[in-house]
XYZ file of C-alpha atoms in Angstrom:
289
model
C 10.795 -14.613 -20.554
C 7.078 -14.013 -19.890
C 5.273 -11.622 -22.197
C 5.027 -8.446 -20.129
C 2.969 -5.276 -20.276
C 4.573 -2.327 -18.474
C 2.070 0.197 -17.154
C 4.036 3.371 -16.610
C 2.951 6.304 -14.481
C 4.963 9.119 -16.123
C 4.525 11.347 -13.056
C 6.032 8.860 -10.604
C 9.350 9.677 -8.994
C 12.584 8.644 -10.727
C 10.805 7.387 -13.873
C 10.629 11.016 -14.988
C 14.430 11.157 -15.046
C 15.061 7.993 -17.061
C 14.512 6.804 -20.596
C 12.287 3.919 -19.531
C 11.816 2.404 -23.025
C 15.591 2.207 -23.444
C 16.094 0.670 -20.000
C 13.372 -1.920 -20.598
C 14.865 -2.790 -23.988
C 18.225 -3.488 -22.347
C 16.684 -6.233 -20.235
C 13.760 -7.450 -22.331
C 15.313 -7.177 -25.796
C 14.458 -4.962 -28.730
C 11.708 -7.244 -30.021
C 8.451 -5.689 -28.903
C 6.825 -9.108 -29.131
C 8.321 -9.659 -25.674
C 6.684 -6.644 -24.079
C 4.673 -3.455 -24.471
C 4.768 -0.144 -22.614
C 1.558 1.745 -21.911
C 1.373 5.056 -20.058
C -1.326 6.213 -17.693
C -3.075 9.470 -18.507
C -5.362 10.032 -15.506
C -6.251 8.676 -12.075
C -7.692 5.169 -12.363
C -6.298 4.626 -15.866
C -3.920 1.896 -14.670
C -6.935 -0.197 -13.610
C -8.297 -0.086 -17.147
C -4.908 -0.729 -18.752
C -4.271 -3.733 -16.485
C -7.672 -5.235 -17.269
C -7.028 -4.779 -20.983
C -3.537 -6.308 -20.801
C -4.842 -9.352 -18.931
C -7.614 -9.818 -21.495
C -5.006 -9.662 -24.271
C -3.084 -12.544 -22.731
C -0.066 -10.866 -21.127
C 1.446 -13.199 -18.533
C 2.804 -10.323 -16.425
C 1.473 -6.796 -15.999
C 4.074 -4.604 -14.305
C 3.255 -1.456 -12.358
C 5.963 1.140 -12.979
C 5.254 3.719 -10.287
C 4.486 4.082 -6.614
C 2.024 2.444 -4.248
C -0.932 4.144 -5.928
C 0.004 2.703 -9.324
C 0.574 -0.709 -7.741
C -2.882 -0.552 -6.176
C -4.539 0.331 -9.485
C -2.738 -2.405 -11.436
C -3.526 -4.957 -8.729
C -7.205 -3.998 -8.780
C -7.276 -4.417 -12.539
C -5.780 -7.911 -12.321
C -8.117 -9.338 -9.682
C -10.044 -12.253 -11.139
C -7.593 -12.703 -14.032
C -4.741 -15.122 -14.697
C -2.122 -12.400 -15.212
C 0.498 -11.819 -12.521
C 1.450 -8.401 -11.189
C 5.057 -7.260 -11.361
C 6.457 -4.125 -9.728
C 9.108 -1.689 -10.908
C 9.164 0.593 -7.842
C 9.241 4.288 -8.689
C 7.353 5.872 -5.799
C 8.337 7.586 -2.591
C 7.275 4.767 -0.236
C 7.186 1.514 -2.250
C 5.628 -0.424 0.619
C 4.590 -3.597 -1.203
C 7.768 -3.692 -3.279
C 9.884 -3.502 -0.142
C 7.872 -6.262 1.543
C 8.304 -8.485 -1.525
C 12.026 -7.603 -1.613
C 11.818 -6.169 -5.116
C 15.062 -4.275 -5.830
C 14.537 -0.516 -5.654
C 17.097 0.241 -8.367
C 15.708 0.247 -11.902
C 18.287 -2.050 -13.567
C 18.086 -4.638 -10.779
C 14.270 -4.557 -10.719
C 14.135 -5.058 -14.484
C 16.624 -7.932 -14.360
C 14.500 -9.615 -11.701
C 11.287 -9.140 -13.679
C 12.855 -10.615 -16.825
C 13.116 -13.975 -15.024
C 10.596 -13.766 -12.175
C 9.359 -16.239 -9.622
C 5.576 -16.628 -9.597
C 3.443 -16.910 -6.471
C 0.137 -15.675 -5.063
C -0.736 -13.199 -2.313
C -3.713 -12.264 -0.156
C -5.735 -9.133 -0.887
C -7.559 -6.992 1.668
C -10.807 -5.123 1.073
C -12.070 -2.144 3.103
C -15.598 -0.935 2.339
C -15.317 -2.452 -1.115
C -11.870 -0.961 -1.869
C -9.106 -3.552 -2.444
C -5.730 -3.004 -0.809
C -2.527 -4.948 -1.133
C -0.280 -3.431 1.534
C -2.179 -1.565 4.276
C -5.458 0.197 4.984
C -6.443 2.156 8.022
C -8.494 4.627 10.012
C -7.421 7.645 11.962
C -4.174 9.553 11.972
C -2.509 7.757 9.062
C -5.531 8.498 6.861
C -5.564 12.098 8.127
C -1.916 12.466 7.105
C -2.647 10.868 3.712
C -5.385 13.439 3.125
C -3.111 16.395 3.871
C -0.109 14.858 2.101
C -2.192 14.653 -1.083
C -2.889 18.379 -0.740
C 0.723 19.357 0.020
C 1.728 20.163 -3.572
C 4.913 18.059 -3.471
C 5.790 14.429 -2.861
C 8.656 12.633 -1.178
C 9.680 11.596 2.310
C 10.579 15.095 3.504
C 7.115 16.415 2.628
C 5.478 13.425 4.325
C 7.458 13.983 7.532
C 6.676 17.701 7.527
C 2.947 17.037 7.133
C 3.041 14.319 9.809
C 4.682 16.574 12.385
C 2.321 19.461 11.637
C -0.829 17.340 11.844
C 0.330 15.489 14.972
C -0.249 18.701 16.910
C -3.809 18.969 15.578
C -5.242 15.469 15.450
C -7.492 14.013 18.139
C -8.552 10.331 18.472
C -12.115 9.160 17.774
C -14.182 6.725 19.864
C -14.864 3.482 17.996
C -16.300 0.035 18.513
C -14.261 -2.722 16.910
C -15.486 -6.253 16.231
C -12.651 -8.721 15.630
C -13.544 -12.385 15.143
C -16.086 -12.362 17.946
C -14.152 -9.958 20.161
C -15.688 -6.551 20.893
C -13.535 -3.551 21.798
C -14.887 -0.150 22.830
C -11.872 2.132 22.566
C -10.415 5.340 21.220
C -8.771 5.162 17.816
C -5.707 7.203 17.063
C -4.573 4.636 14.499
C -6.346 1.446 13.501
C -4.280 -0.186 10.777
C -5.158 -3.310 8.813
C -1.934 -4.750 7.458
C -1.666 -7.309 4.705
C 2.029 -6.493 4.287
C 4.466 -5.397 6.959
C 4.963 -1.703 6.279
C 3.493 1.551 5.055
C 6.596 2.232 2.938
C 10.054 3.707 3.502
C 10.641 0.812 5.943
C 8.070 2.156 8.416
C 6.949 -1.194 9.855
C 3.411 -0.923 11.211
C 3.041 -4.739 11.355
C 6.473 -6.362 10.993
C 5.083 -9.891 11.446
C 2.475 -9.592 8.675
C 2.472 -12.354 6.077
C 1.016 -11.866 2.595
C 0.042 -15.521 2.378
C -1.354 -16.486 5.785
C -5.022 -15.641 5.151
C -5.048 -13.139 8.032
C -4.864 -9.385 8.532
C -2.523 -8.027 11.193
C -4.550 -5.349 13.002
C -2.634 -2.654 14.874
C -4.520 -0.443 17.360
C -3.042 2.681 18.927
C -5.659 4.332 21.141
C -3.692 7.498 21.964
C -0.350 8.997 21.026
C 1.052 11.384 23.645
C 4.559 12.678 23.019
C 6.412 9.943 24.907
C 4.524 7.148 23.197
C 4.850 8.889 19.830
C 8.640 8.731 20.167
C 8.503 5.035 21.117
C 6.163 4.241 18.221
C 8.296 6.116 15.682
C 11.488 4.414 16.819
C 9.864 0.978 16.959
C 8.383 1.373 13.471
C 11.833 2.218 12.104
C 13.403 -0.753 13.914
C 10.573 -3.187 13.144
C 9.916 -3.785 16.846
C 6.498 -2.179 17.374
C 4.790 -5.391 18.626
C 7.479 -5.812 21.303
C 7.331 -2.135 22.354
C 3.896 -2.513 24.030
C 2.967 0.861 22.512
C 0.293 -0.772 20.325
C -2.123 -3.705 20.489
C -2.151 -6.393 17.803
C -4.745 -8.864 16.583
C -4.790 -11.365 13.704
C -8.151 -11.878 12.042
C -9.607 -12.698 8.598
C -12.192 -9.915 8.875
C -13.292 -7.023 11.061
C -16.019 -4.447 11.511
C -15.703 -0.941 12.952
C -18.251 1.659 14.017
C -17.167 5.219 14.833
C -19.165 7.764 16.822
C -18.333 10.489 14.266
C -17.025 10.221 10.699
C -13.369 9.223 10.620
C -10.947 9.328 7.691
C -9.735 6.149 6.016
C -7.158 5.176 3.414
C -6.161 2.164 1.346
C -2.527 1.767 0.324
C -1.848 5.338 1.380
C -4.590 6.946 -0.710
C -7.135 8.910 1.324
C -10.665 7.905 0.322
C -12.878 10.006 2.578
C -14.684 9.800 5.919
C -17.232 7.249 7.155
C -18.711 5.915 10.394
C -18.966 2.222 9.474
C -16.262 -0.012 8.064
C -16.155 -3.613 6.909
C -12.737 -5.157 6.334
C -12.045 -8.625 4.978
C -9.297 -10.669 3.371
C -9.408 -12.581 0.092
C -6.849 -15.389 0.438
C -4.300 -15.758 -2.380
C -6.474 -13.665 -4.697
C -3.665 -12.113 -6.765
C -0.789 -13.664 -8.716
C 2.539 -11.846 -8.409
C 5.770 -12.055 -10.404
C 8.812 -10.936 -8.431
């Protein structure tokens, strides 16, 4: 059993309703030499805790939380020998679902007690690492308003999405993809390292965490008919076959927008900008799943 540091976000989903120390002890034993549990206290704290755990020699540093906690732990482990584990406790759990980590706590803990080790690619947008997806346009716009909604969960996300769909307008952009230049409108421009946003919403169902390439999904407009096709295809994992979006596979990209456009990494809204640089770091992070 690898020595494991659990980084727990006490505000994340179901973890608030469970005695996490007791559950971990059931699967990792009562000897604390096998593991430690450390709780986050503020935004960005998981980055610091992960860096500290790696420096102390933990073989596995497990994010106990949602996609935001996973992103912070992953950022803290870049450039270290420690592997990231995931105990999914968020509302979307995009990377956990892609990696087929069990969503139930007991099953996820059993898996982490005897994990398989591998490595995965890591994306970077304007200097911000991402492990699942990053993007410009409507998905970032929804992330911004979801963060302001006052509640979490799928129902809140769907309510915000439907409300903002009526308000959002695409932005003209120029996209440079491995020598190819596109002048187009951007409703959604997603850069996918993994296959989905979360909740099995597959924005890039063919994405591979270990192929050294980003799957780029461009939707230039989203009128009502296409919006229905896109929503259904994302749920079914058939968006590339639906012809409702364009796809490209590239190791890096550059985007220029005519006006500032919102962007996100791993579902966290980071602000607006007019220029974007996106690249992939092949096999930059060890994972234990």
